[in-house]
Amino acid sequence: MLKEPIELDDNVLESMKSLTLLCVDDDATTRILYEAIFESYIKEIVFARDGEEGYEKYISEKIDIIITDYNMPKLNGLDMIERVRISNKDIPIILVSAITEVDVIVKALQLHVNNFIKKPIIEQEVLTALESVSKLTIANKYLENKKNSKMQDLEAKEKYSSYQEDLAFAKELNILRNDFYYQMLDGTCTALVDFSYQPLDILSGDSYSARKIDKYRTFYLVVDGMGKGLSASLSSMLVTSFINHIIDKMKYLDNFDLYRLVHESLEYIKPILLDEEALSIDYIILDCMNSNMHYAKFAMPAILLQNKENEIIKIKSNNGPISKYMRDFQISTYDIFNIDKFLFYSDGMVENSTRFKDKLYIDYIEEDFLNSFTKEEMRERLIWKINIAEDDITFIFINKLDLVNTVIAQKSFSTNMDEIENAGVWNANVWDTITNDVKLIYNASVVFTELFMNAYEHGNLGLDSATKHRLIEEDTYLKTLQRKQESCDKKIHVTINKITYNSSDYIITRIKDDGEGFDTKILSEIFRNVKSFNGRGVFVSRSASMGIYYNSKGNSVLYLHKIKTSNI
């Protein structure tokens, strides 16, 4: 059974329902699958059984988007795309293939294929690709219909301007890539990875990305376009988009190389830069396995590191600003075995004036970083000190946690309804030994109940949201749970840690189930659509804690509460 339709922006969804999609595949089962997936989103679906028929359908019908298999009789997908591109350079195309050969990928890129999907087909990946290319189609249709009277009316009422700004900002957010949206770093170490992105205007000169390269390595990018306005924003977004594109290819081919990433992105952006224009960029790799940080810093503010002795270490830039005349660059390595916290940031943060006369935030950033256990605490201190944001402010805050030596309670529970109540009582008893703050204890119990229930019904029993809602409507939900739990020998494991930092205690609770996990990327949809029923428990949990973080598999969640408060 297909999942419920993913939530889309109303403007995008309305426009998608006016589009015609050409699906080219020689496999009948795949064509049936496409029809089931796309029928809720697209006005009309046109099918073809091979590349030759697909090209004929493209010529004879008004097609807006093409999704095509690569390996087909008569005419393969790339050959068909090559014919299409002769007459249409802009129509969005999604290529589906089980082949990972470099020459296939290179040719596809040369033909300006907009998106790749690897077989076997996964519904969520197909829908994400469709949403992405639909935005291109919508933009092209707008340009064609700009003189339409309705759009002119919107322009006159300033509605159009607001809509364009929303689209521009949405485009910027799509360019930024965050593989750690409510996800912890959980390789050989456990770390909380958090981000603060505060553009001064819609057209931001700052951008960032955080990418998971493999189990042990993560990549962090911070870009600052020197100057303001459209030119700086375009340069920043172009280079960020290109870097993410290169990373995607390297991950696909399993051949990530930092030197080549820096080199290719510089060669890409240098001809685009104006004569007097410059960019500042941080390229940073954290390697938890080898306890190393590899970096190429181009005229960016110093990285701040905090070691286990609570000393601040500053890592300065090892390269000048990027200009069209730059030739060589340097990559350096730093041992991070003794490092607990990291702060990467743009200069808009440190060059901001503060409420203190003649002082810039650079005078306070080290102290605030030292006193902050989480990104939110760092952000609160920043906001309190600055008068008003004078430039784009971007920072990435990473805190490695000691979850081995700080355990204060742990227990495993069977997967049955009686244990849900037992687990709640056990958790409450632990909190009674920690604090007598009634409100805090209540919030902690709300989060525990919601996430423990998720581990029970979604994790170990495997009930997805759509099935749960159907069972509730049929009044068979409780009976189904009882039947499923009878044959379930999986456990739910709870561990509670207490980490003392400065004058505060941070209670960290981890709930892990033995289930298959889930794709945590769907959390971005949940938090953008908080009024929908799906995911309300996760949203409530985030609101009643200092943050929730899933592991990469999606079967373990960690959340925080702060006991004692200290002065900002």
Coordinates of C-alpha atoms in Angstrom, one line a residue:
M1 CA 0.0 0.0 0.0
L2 CA 1.3 3.5 -0.9
K3 CA 1.9 6.0 1.9
E4 CA -0.3 9.1 2.2
P5 CA 0.7 11.9 -0.2
I6 CA 3.6 13.9 1.1
E7 CA 2.8 17.5 2.2
L8 CA 3.8 20.2 -0.3
D9 CA 3.6 23.9 -0.4
D10 CA 0.1 24.8 -1.6
N11 CA 1.4 27.0 -4.5
V12 CA 3.7 24.2 -5.6
L13 CA 1.0 21.5 -5.3
E14 CA -1.6 23.5 -7.2
S15 CA 0.9 24.1 -10.0
M16 CA 2.0 20.4 -10.1
K17 CA -1.6 19.4 -10.7
S18 CA -1.5 21.2 -14.0
L19 CA 1.5 19.3 -15.3
T20 CA 1.8 16.4 -17.7
L21 CA 4.4 13.7 -16.9
L22 CA 5.9 11.3 -19.5
C23 CA 7.0 8.0 -17.9
V24 CA 9.2 5.8 -20.1
D25 CA 9.9 2.3 -19.0
D26 CA 9.8 -1.1 -20.6
D27 CA 8.7 -2.9 -17.4
A28 CA 4.9 -3.1 -17.0
T29 CA 5.2 -3.4 -13.2
T30 CA 7.2 -0.2 -13.0
R31 CA 4.6 1.7 -15.1
I32 CA 1.8 0.5 -12.7
L33 CA 3.9 1.6 -9.7
Y34 CA 4.4 5.1 -11.3
E35 CA 0.7 5.5 -11.9
A36 CA 0.0 4.7 -8.2
I37 CA 2.7 7.1 -7.0
F38 CA 2.0 10.0 -9.3
E39 CA -1.7 10.1 -9.7
S40 CA -2.3 12.2 -6.6
Y41 CA 0.1 14.9 -7.8
I42 CA 0.0 15.2 -11.6
K43 CA -2.8 16.2 -13.9
E44 CA -1.9 13.6 -16.6
I45 CA 0.5 10.7 -16.9
V46 CA 1.6 9.6 -20.4
F47 CA 3.3 6.2 -20.6
A48 CA 5.7 4.8 -23.2
R49 CA 7.3 1.3 -23.3
D50 CA 10.7 2.2 -24.9
G51 CA 12.8 5.1 -25.8
E52 CA 11.5 5.3 -29.4
E53 CA 7.8 5.4 -28.3
G54 CA 8.8 7.8 -25.5
Y55 CA 10.3 10.3 -28.1
E56 CA 7.2 9.9 -30.2
K57 CA 4.9 10.7 -27.2
Y58 CA 7.1 13.7 -26.4
I59 CA 6.7 15.0 -29.9
S60 CA 3.0 14.5 -30.2
E61 CA 1.9 15.4 -26.6
K62 CA 2.4 18.5 -24.5
I63 CA 4.9 17.1 -21.9
D64 CA 6.1 19.1 -18.9
I65 CA 8.4 16.5 -17.2
I66 CA 10.1 13.3 -18.3
I67 CA 11.1 10.3 -16.1
T68 CA 12.8 7.6 -18.1
D69 CA 14.6 4.3 -17.5
Y70 CA 18.1 4.0 -18.9
N71 CA 18.2 0.4 -20.1
M72 CA 15.4 -0.1 -22.7
P73 CA 15.0 -1.8 -26.1
K74 CA 15.0 0.0 -29.4
L75 CA 16.3 3.3 -27.9
N76 CA 17.8 3.6 -24.4
G77 CA 17.1 6.4 -22.1
L78 CA 20.2 8.5 -22.8
D79 CA 19.7 8.3 -26.6
M80 CA 16.1 9.4 -26.2
I81 CA 17.1 12.3 -24.0
E82 CA 19.7 13.3 -26.6
R83 CA 17.0 13.6 -29.2
V84 CA 14.8 15.6 -26.8
R85 CA 17.6 18.0 -26.0
I86 CA 18.0 18.9 -29.7
S87 CA 14.7 20.8 -29.5
N88 CA 14.3 21.4 -25.8
K89 CA 17.2 22.3 -23.5
D90 CA 15.0 23.1 -20.5
I91 CA 12.4 20.4 -20.0
P92 CA 13.2 18.7 -16.6
I93 CA 14.3 15.1 -16.9
I94 CA 14.7 12.4 -14.3
L95 CA 16.9 9.4 -15.2
V96 CA 16.3 6.0 -13.5
S97 CA 19.1 3.4 -13.7
A98 CA 20.6 0.5 -11.9
I99 CA 23.9 1.2 -13.7
T100 CA 26.6 3.2 -11.9
E101 CA 29.2 3.3 -14.7
V102 CA 31.0 6.6 -14.9
D103 CA 30.5 7.1 -18.6
V104 CA 26.7 6.8 -18.2
I105 CA 26.7 9.4 -15.4
V106 CA 29.0 11.8 -17.4
K107 CA 26.8 11.6 -20.5
A108 CA 23.7 12.2 -18.4
L109 CA 25.3 15.3 -16.9
Q110 CA 26.3 16.5 -20.3
L111 CA 22.7 16.2 -21.4
H112 CA 21.6 18.3 -18.4
V113 CA 19.7 15.5 -16.7
N114 CA 18.1 17.2 -13.7
N115 CA 17.9 14.3 -11.3
F116 CA 19.1 10.7 -10.9
I117 CA 17.2 7.8 -9.2
K118 CA 19.0 4.5 -8.5
K119 CA 17.1 1.3 -8.8
P120 CA 15.3 -0.4 -7.0
I121 CA 12.8 2.4 -7.0
I122 CA 11.9 3.9 -3.6
E123 CA 8.6 5.9 -3.4
Q124 CA 10.0 8.7 -1.3
E125 CA 13.0 9.2 -3.6
V126 CA 10.8 9.4 -6.6
L127 CA 8.4 11.9 -5.0
T128 CA 11.4 14.1 -3.8
A129 CA 12.8 14.1 -7.4
L130 CA 9.4 15.0 -8.8
E131 CA 9.0 17.8 -6.4
S132 CA 12.4 19.1 -7.2
V133 CA 12.0 19.2 -11.0
S134 CA 8.4 20.4 -10.7
K135 CA 9.8 23.7 -9.2
L136 CA 11.8 24.1 -12.4
T137 CA 8.8 23.6 -14.6
I138 CA 6.7 26.0 -12.5
A139 CA 9.4 28.6 -12.8
N140 CA 9.6 28.1 -16.6
K141 CA 5.8 28.3 -16.9
Y142 CA 5.7 31.5 -15.0
L143 CA 8.2 33.1 -17.4
E144 CA 6.1 32.0 -20.3
N145 CA 2.9 33.4 -18.7
K146 CA 4.4 36.6 -17.2
K147 CA 2.1 38.8 -19.3
N148 CA -0.9 36.9 -18.1
S149 CA -3.5 39.3 -16.6
K150 CA -3.8 37.4 -13.4
M151 CA -0.1 37.6 -12.7
Q152 CA -0.1 41.3 -13.6
D153 CA -2.9 41.8 -11.1
L154 CA -0.9 40.0 -8.4
E155 CA 2.1 42.2 -9.2
A156 CA -0.1 45.3 -8.8
K157 CA -1.2 44.2 -5.4
E158 CA 2.3 43.4 -4.3
K159 CA 1.3 39.8 -3.8
Y160 CA 3.5 38.6 -6.6
S161 CA 6.5 40.3 -5.1
S162 CA 5.9 38.5 -1.8
Y163 CA 5.4 35.2 -3.6
Q164 CA 8.7 35.7 -5.5
E165 CA 10.5 36.4 -2.3
D166 CA 9.1 33.2 -0.8
L167 CA 10.3 31.3 -3.8
A168 CA 13.7 32.8 -3.7
F169 CA 14.2 32.0 -0.1
A170 CA 12.8 28.5 -0.6
K171 CA 15.3 28.1 -3.4
E172 CA 18.1 29.1 -1.1
L173 CA 17.0 26.6 1.5
N174 CA 16.9 23.9 -1.2
I175 CA 20.5 24.7 -2.2
L176 CA 21.7 24.4 1.4
R177 CA 22.0 20.7 2.3
N178 CA 21.7 19.4 5.8
D179 CA 22.1 15.6 6.2
F180 CA 21.8 16.1 10.0
Y181 CA 18.3 17.5 10.3
Y182 CA 17.4 16.3 13.8
Q183 CA 20.0 13.6 13.5
M184 CA 23.0 13.1 15.7
L185 CA 26.5 12.1 14.6
D186 CA 26.8 8.4 15.7
G187 CA 29.9 6.8 14.2
T188 CA 32.7 6.1 16.6
C189 CA 31.6 9.0 18.6
T190 CA 28.3 10.6 19.5
A191 CA 27.9 14.3 18.8
L192 CA 25.0 16.8 18.5
V193 CA 25.3 18.8 15.2
D194 CA 23.2 22.0 15.2
F195 CA 22.9 24.9 12.8
S196 CA 21.9 28.6 13.0
Y197 CA 21.2 30.3 9.6
Q198 CA 19.9 33.9 9.9
P199 CA 20.0 35.7 6.6
L200 CA 19.8 39.5 6.8
D201 CA 17.8 39.7 3.5
I202 CA 16.1 37.2 1.2
L203 CA 19.2 37.3 -1.0
S204 CA 21.7 36.0 1.5
G205 CA 25.5 36.2 1.0
D206 CA 25.9 33.3 3.4
S207 CA 25.3 29.7 2.9
Y208 CA 26.2 26.4 4.5
S209 CA 25.9 22.6 4.0
A210 CA 26.5 19.6 6.2
R211 CA 27.0 16.3 4.5
K212 CA 27.5 12.8 5.8
I213 CA 30.2 11.3 3.6
D214 CA 30.3 7.8 5.2
K215 CA 30.0 6.2 8.7
Y216 CA 33.0 8.1 10.1
R217 CA 33.5 11.2 8.0
T218 CA 31.3 14.4 7.8
F219 CA 31.8 17.4 5.7
Y220 CA 30.9 21.0 6.7
L221 CA 30.8 24.0 4.4
V222 CA 30.4 27.7 5.3
V223 CA 30.3 30.2 2.5
D224 CA 30.4 34.0 2.9
G225 CA 30.1 36.2 -0.2
M226 CA 32.1 39.3 0.4
G227 CA 29.8 42.3 -0.1
K228 CA 26.1 42.5 -0.2
G229 CA 23.2 42.2 -2.6
L230 CA 22.5 40.1 -5.6
S231 CA 26.1 39.5 -6.8
A232 CA 27.3 38.1 -3.4
S233 CA 24.2 36.0 -3.0
L234 CA 24.5 34.5 -6.5
S235 CA 28.2 33.6 -6.0
S236 CA 27.5 32.1 -2.7
M237 CA 24.6 30.0 -3.8
L238 CA 26.2 29.0 -7.1
V239 CA 29.3 27.6 -5.4
T240 CA 27.3 25.9 -2.7
S241 CA 25.1 24.2 -5.2
F242 CA 28.1 23.1 -7.2
I243 CA 29.9 21.7 -4.2
N244 CA 26.8 19.7 -3.2
H245 CA 26.5 18.4 -6.7
I246 CA 30.2 17.2 -6.7
I247 CA 29.7 15.6 -3.3
D248 CA 26.6 13.8 -4.5
K249 CA 28.6 12.4 -7.4
M250 CA 31.5 11.4 -5.2
K251 CA 29.2 9.6 -2.7
Y252 CA 27.5 7.9 -5.6
L253 CA 30.8 6.6 -6.9
D254 CA 32.3 6.1 -3.4
N255 CA 35.4 8.1 -4.2
F256 CA 35.2 11.3 -1.9
D257 CA 38.4 13.4 -2.0
L258 CA 38.6 16.7 -0.3
Y259 CA 41.5 18.0 -2.5
R260 CA 39.5 17.3 -5.7
L261 CA 36.3 18.8 -4.2
V262 CA 38.1 22.1 -3.4
H263 CA 40.0 22.1 -6.7
E264 CA 36.9 21.5 -8.9
S265 CA 34.7 24.0 -7.0
L266 CA 37.4 26.7 -7.3
E267 CA 37.8 26.0 -11.0
Y268 CA 34.0 26.3 -11.3
I269 CA 33.5 29.6 -9.4
K270 CA 36.7 31.5 -10.4
P271 CA 35.5 32.4 -14.0
I272 CA 32.1 33.5 -12.6
L273 CA 33.6 36.0 -10.0
L274 CA 33.8 39.6 -11.0
D275 CA 37.3 41.2 -11.1
E276 CA 37.0 42.8 -7.7
E277 CA 34.8 40.1 -6.1
A278 CA 36.0 37.6 -3.5
L279 CA 34.5 34.7 -1.5
S280 CA 35.4 33.3 1.9
I281 CA 34.8 29.6 2.4
D282 CA 35.4 26.9 5.0
Y283 CA 35.8 23.3 3.7
I284 CA 36.0 21.1 6.8
I285 CA 36.1 17.3 7.2
L286 CA 35.7 15.7 10.6
D287 CA 37.0 12.1 10.7
C288 CA 35.9 10.4 13.9
M289 CA 37.6 7.2 13.1
N290 CA 41.1 8.8 12.9
S291 CA 40.3 11.7 15.2
N292 CA 41.4 14.3 12.5
M293 CA 40.0 17.5 11.2
H294 CA 41.0 18.3 7.6
Y295 CA 40.4 21.8 6.4
A296 CA 40.9 24.4 3.7
K297 CA 39.9 27.8 5.1
F298 CA 39.8 30.7 2.7
A299 CA 39.8 34.0 4.6
M300 CA 37.2 32.8 7.1
P301 CA 37.1 33.6 10.9
A302 CA 39.0 31.3 13.1
I303 CA 37.4 27.9 13.9
L304 CA 36.9 27.7 17.7
L305 CA 37.6 24.3 19.4
Q306 CA 37.2 23.5 23.0
N307 CA 39.3 20.7 24.5
K308 CA 38.6 18.4 27.5
E309 CA 40.5 20.9 29.7
N310 CA 38.0 23.6 28.7
E311 CA 40.6 25.5 26.8
I312 CA 39.7 27.4 23.6
I313 CA 41.8 26.7 20.5
K314 CA 41.6 28.9 17.5
I315 CA 42.3 27.5 14.0
K316 CA 43.1 30.3 11.6
S317 CA 42.7 30.4 7.8
N318 CA 45.4 28.7 5.8
N319 CA 44.4 30.3 2.5
G320 CA 43.5 33.8 1.3
P321 CA 40.1 34.9 -0.1
I322 CA 39.0 33.2 -3.3
S323 CA 39.2 35.4 -6.3
K324 CA 39.3 34.7 -10.0
Y325 CA 43.1 35.0 -9.9
M326 CA 43.7 32.4 -7.2
R327 CA 45.9 29.5 -8.2
D328 CA 47.2 27.3 -5.3
F329 CA 45.5 26.3 -2.0
Q330 CA 46.5 24.4 1.1
I331 CA 44.7 21.7 3.1
S332 CA 45.8 21.2 6.7
T333 CA 45.1 18.6 9.4
Y334 CA 44.4 19.0 13.1
D335 CA 44.2 16.2 15.7
I336 CA 40.8 16.4 17.4
F337 CA 41.1 13.4 19.8
N338 CA 41.0 15.8 22.8
I339 CA 38.4 18.1 21.4
D340 CA 34.8 18.1 22.7
K341 CA 33.2 21.2 20.9
F342 CA 33.4 22.9 17.5
L343 CA 32.2 26.2 16.2
F344 CA 32.3 27.1 12.5
Y345 CA 30.9 30.5 11.6
S346 CA 30.8 33.4 9.1
D347 CA 32.2 36.9 9.8
G348 CA 28.8 38.4 10.1
M349 CA 28.6 36.9 13.5
V350 CA 31.9 38.4 14.9
E351 CA 31.7 41.7 13.2
N352 CA 28.3 42.6 14.6
S353 CA 28.1 45.5 17.1
T354 CA 26.8 44.8 20.6
R355 CA 24.9 46.6 23.3
F356 CA 28.2 47.4 24.9
K357 CA 29.8 50.6 23.7
D358 CA 32.5 50.2 21.0
K359 CA 32.5 46.4 21.4
L360 CA 32.0 43.9 18.6
Y361 CA 30.8 40.3 19.2
I362 CA 34.3 39.1 18.4
D363 CA 35.1 40.2 22.0
Y364 CA 32.5 37.8 23.4
I365 CA 32.4 34.8 21.1
E366 CA 35.0 32.7 22.9
E367 CA 33.4 33.2 26.3
D368 CA 29.9 32.5 25.0
F369 CA 31.1 29.4 23.2
L370 CA 32.8 28.2 26.4
N371 CA 29.7 28.7 28.4
S372 CA 27.3 27.1 25.9
F373 CA 26.4 23.4 26.0
T374 CA 24.0 23.6 23.0
K375 CA 23.5 25.7 19.9
E376 CA 20.4 27.3 21.4
E377 CA 22.3 28.5 24.4
M378 CA 25.0 30.0 22.1
R379 CA 22.3 31.6 20.0
E380 CA 20.5 33.1 23.1
R381 CA 23.8 34.6 24.3
L382 CA 24.5 36.1 20.8
I383 CA 21.0 37.6 20.4
W384 CA 21.1 39.1 23.9
K385 CA 24.5 40.8 23.2
I386 CA 24.0 42.2 19.7
N387 CA 21.9 45.3 19.2
I388 CA 20.5 44.1 15.8
A389 CA 21.8 41.8 13.1
E390 CA 23.8 43.9 10.7
D391 CA 24.8 41.1 8.3
D392 CA 24.0 37.4 7.6
I393 CA 24.8 35.3 10.6
T394 CA 25.6 31.6 10.1
F395 CA 27.2 29.1 12.5
I396 CA 27.5 25.4 13.0
F397 CA 27.8 24.1 16.6
I398 CA 29.0 20.6 17.4
N399 CA 29.2 19.0 20.8
K400 CA 30.7 15.5 21.4
L401 CA 29.0 13.8 24.3
D402 CA 30.4 11.3 26.8
L403 CA 27.6 8.8 27.0
V404 CA 29.8 6.0 28.5
N405 CA 30.9 7.4 31.8
T406 CA 27.8 9.5 32.7
V407 CA 25.0 6.9 32.9
I408 CA 22.8 7.3 35.9
A409 CA 20.0 4.8 35.0
Q410 CA 19.2 2.2 32.3
K411 CA 16.6 -0.4 31.8
S412 CA 15.2 -2.6 29.0
F413 CA 11.4 -3.1 28.5
S414 CA 9.4 -5.8 26.7
T415 CA 7.2 -4.7 23.8
N416 CA 3.7 -4.8 25.4
M417 CA 1.2 -2.4 26.6
D418 CA 1.7 -3.1 30.3
E419 CA 5.4 -2.1 30.0
I420 CA 4.4 1.3 28.6
E421 CA 3.0 2.2 32.0
N422 CA 5.9 0.5 33.8
A423 CA 8.4 2.4 31.8
G424 CA 6.6 5.7 32.6
V425 CA 6.7 4.9 36.3
W426 CA 10.4 4.0 36.2
N427 CA 11.3 7.2 34.3
A428 CA 9.3 9.3 36.8
N429 CA 11.1 7.6 39.7
V430 CA 14.5 8.4 38.2
W431 CA 13.5 12.1 37.7
D432 CA 12.3 12.3 41.3
T433 CA 15.9 11.6 42.3
I434 CA 17.2 14.3 40.0
T435 CA 15.1 17.4 40.7
N436 CA 11.9 18.6 42.4
D437 CA 11.1 21.1 39.6
V438 CA 7.5 20.0 38.9
K439 CA 7.2 21.7 35.5
L440 CA 10.5 20.2 34.3
I441 CA 9.5 16.7 35.5
Y442 CA 6.1 17.0 33.6
N443 CA 7.8 18.1 30.4
A444 CA 10.3 15.2 30.7
S445 CA 7.4 12.8 31.2
V446 CA 5.6 14.1 28.1
V447 CA 8.6 13.6 25.9
F448 CA 9.3 10.2 27.4
T449 CA 5.7 9.0 26.9
E450 CA 5.5 10.2 23.2
L451 CA 8.9 8.8 22.1
F452 CA 8.6 5.5 24.1
M453 CA 5.2 5.0 22.4
N454 CA 6.8 5.6 19.0
A455 CA 9.4 3.0 19.8
Y456 CA 6.6 0.6 20.8
E457 CA 4.1 0.9 17.9
H458 CA 6.2 2.3 15.0
G459 CA 9.6 0.8 15.9
N460 CA 9.1 -2.7 17.3
L461 CA 5.6 -3.4 16.0
G462 CA 6.1 -1.8 12.6
L463 CA 2.9 0.2 12.4
D464 CA 3.2 3.2 10.1
S465 CA 1.1 6.3 10.5
A466 CA -1.3 5.5 7.6
T467 CA -2.0 2.0 9.0
K468 CA -2.5 3.4 12.5
H469 CA -5.0 5.9 11.4
R470 CA -6.9 3.3 9.4
L471 CA -7.0 1.0 12.4
I472 CA -8.3 3.8 14.6
E473 CA -11.1 4.5 12.1
E474 CA -12.0 0.8 12.0
D475 CA -11.9 0.6 15.8
T476 CA -9.4 -2.3 15.6
Y477 CA -6.3 -0.4 16.8
L478 CA -6.0 -1.9 20.3
K479 CA -6.8 -5.4 19.1
T480 CA -4.1 -5.1 16.4
L481 CA -1.5 -4.0 19.0
Q482 CA -2.3 -6.9 21.3
R483 CA -2.1 -9.4 18.5
K484 CA 1.2 -8.0 17.1
Q485 CA 2.9 -7.8 20.6
E486 CA 2.1 -11.5 21.3
S487 CA 4.7 -12.6 18.7
C488 CA 7.2 -9.7 19.3
D489 CA 10.3 -10.5 21.3
K490 CA 11.9 -7.1 20.6
K491 CA 13.0 -4.8 23.4
I492 CA 12.9 -1.1 24.1
H493 CA 16.1 0.1 25.8
V494 CA 16.3 3.3 27.8
T495 CA 19.4 5.0 29.1
I496 CA 19.6 8.2 31.1
N497 CA 22.8 10.2 31.4
K498 CA 23.7 13.3 33.5
I499 CA 26.4 15.6 32.2
T500 CA 27.4 18.5 34.4
Y501 CA 28.6 21.5 32.4
N502 CA 29.5 24.8 34.1
S503 CA 26.7 25.4 36.7
S504 CA 24.1 23.3 34.9
D505 CA 23.2 19.6 34.7
Y506 CA 22.0 18.2 31.4
I507 CA 19.8 15.1 31.5
I508 CA 20.2 13.1 28.3
T509 CA 17.6 10.4 27.7
R510 CA 18.1 7.8 24.9
I511 CA 15.3 5.5 23.8
K512 CA 16.3 2.7 21.4
D513 CA 14.1 0.0 19.8
D514 CA 15.0 -3.2 18.0
G515 CA 13.0 -2.2 14.9
E516 CA 14.1 -1.4 11.4
G517 CA 14.3 2.3 11.9
F518 CA 13.0 5.0 9.5
D519 CA 14.3 7.7 7.2
T520 CA 14.7 10.7 9.4
K521 CA 14.5 13.1 6.4
I522 CA 10.7 13.0 6.8
L523 CA 11.1 15.0 10.0
S524 CA 11.6 18.1 7.8
E525 CA 8.1 17.6 6.4
I526 CA 6.6 17.0 9.8
F527 CA 8.1 20.2 11.3
R528 CA 7.0 22.3 8.3
N529 CA 3.4 21.0 8.7
V530 CA 2.9 20.9 12.4
K531 CA -0.9 21.2 12.1
S532 CA -1.2 17.8 10.4
F533 CA -1.9 14.8 12.6
N534 CA 1.1 12.8 11.4
G535 CA 4.2 13.4 13.6
R536 CA 2.4 15.4 16.3
G537 CA 4.1 13.3 18.9
V538 CA 7.6 14.1 17.6
F539 CA 6.7 17.8 17.4
V540 CA 5.4 17.8 20.9
S541 CA 8.6 16.1 22.1
R542 CA 10.8 18.7 20.4
S543 CA 8.8 21.5 22.0
A544 CA 9.0 20.0 25.5
S545 CA 12.7 19.4 25.4
M546 CA 16.0 21.2 24.4
G547 CA 16.0 19.2 21.2
I548 CA 15.6 15.6 19.8
Y549 CA 18.2 13.8 17.8
Y550 CA 17.8 10.4 16.0
N551 CA 20.6 8.1 15.0
S552 CA 21.3 7.4 11.3
K553 CA 19.2 4.3 11.3
G554 CA 16.3 6.0 12.9
N555 CA 15.7 3.4 15.7
S556 CA 17.3 5.4 18.5
V557 CA 16.4 8.9 19.7
L558 CA 18.1 11.2 22.2
Y559 CA 16.7 14.2 23.9
L560 CA 17.9 16.8 26.5
H561 CA 16.6 18.7 29.5
K562 CA 18.5 21.3 31.5
I563 CA 18.3 21.2 35.3
K564 CA 20.0 24.3 36.7
T565 CA 20.0 27.6 34.8
S566 CA 22.9 29.9 34.7
N567 CA 22.9 33.6 33.8
I568 CA 23.4 34.5 30.2

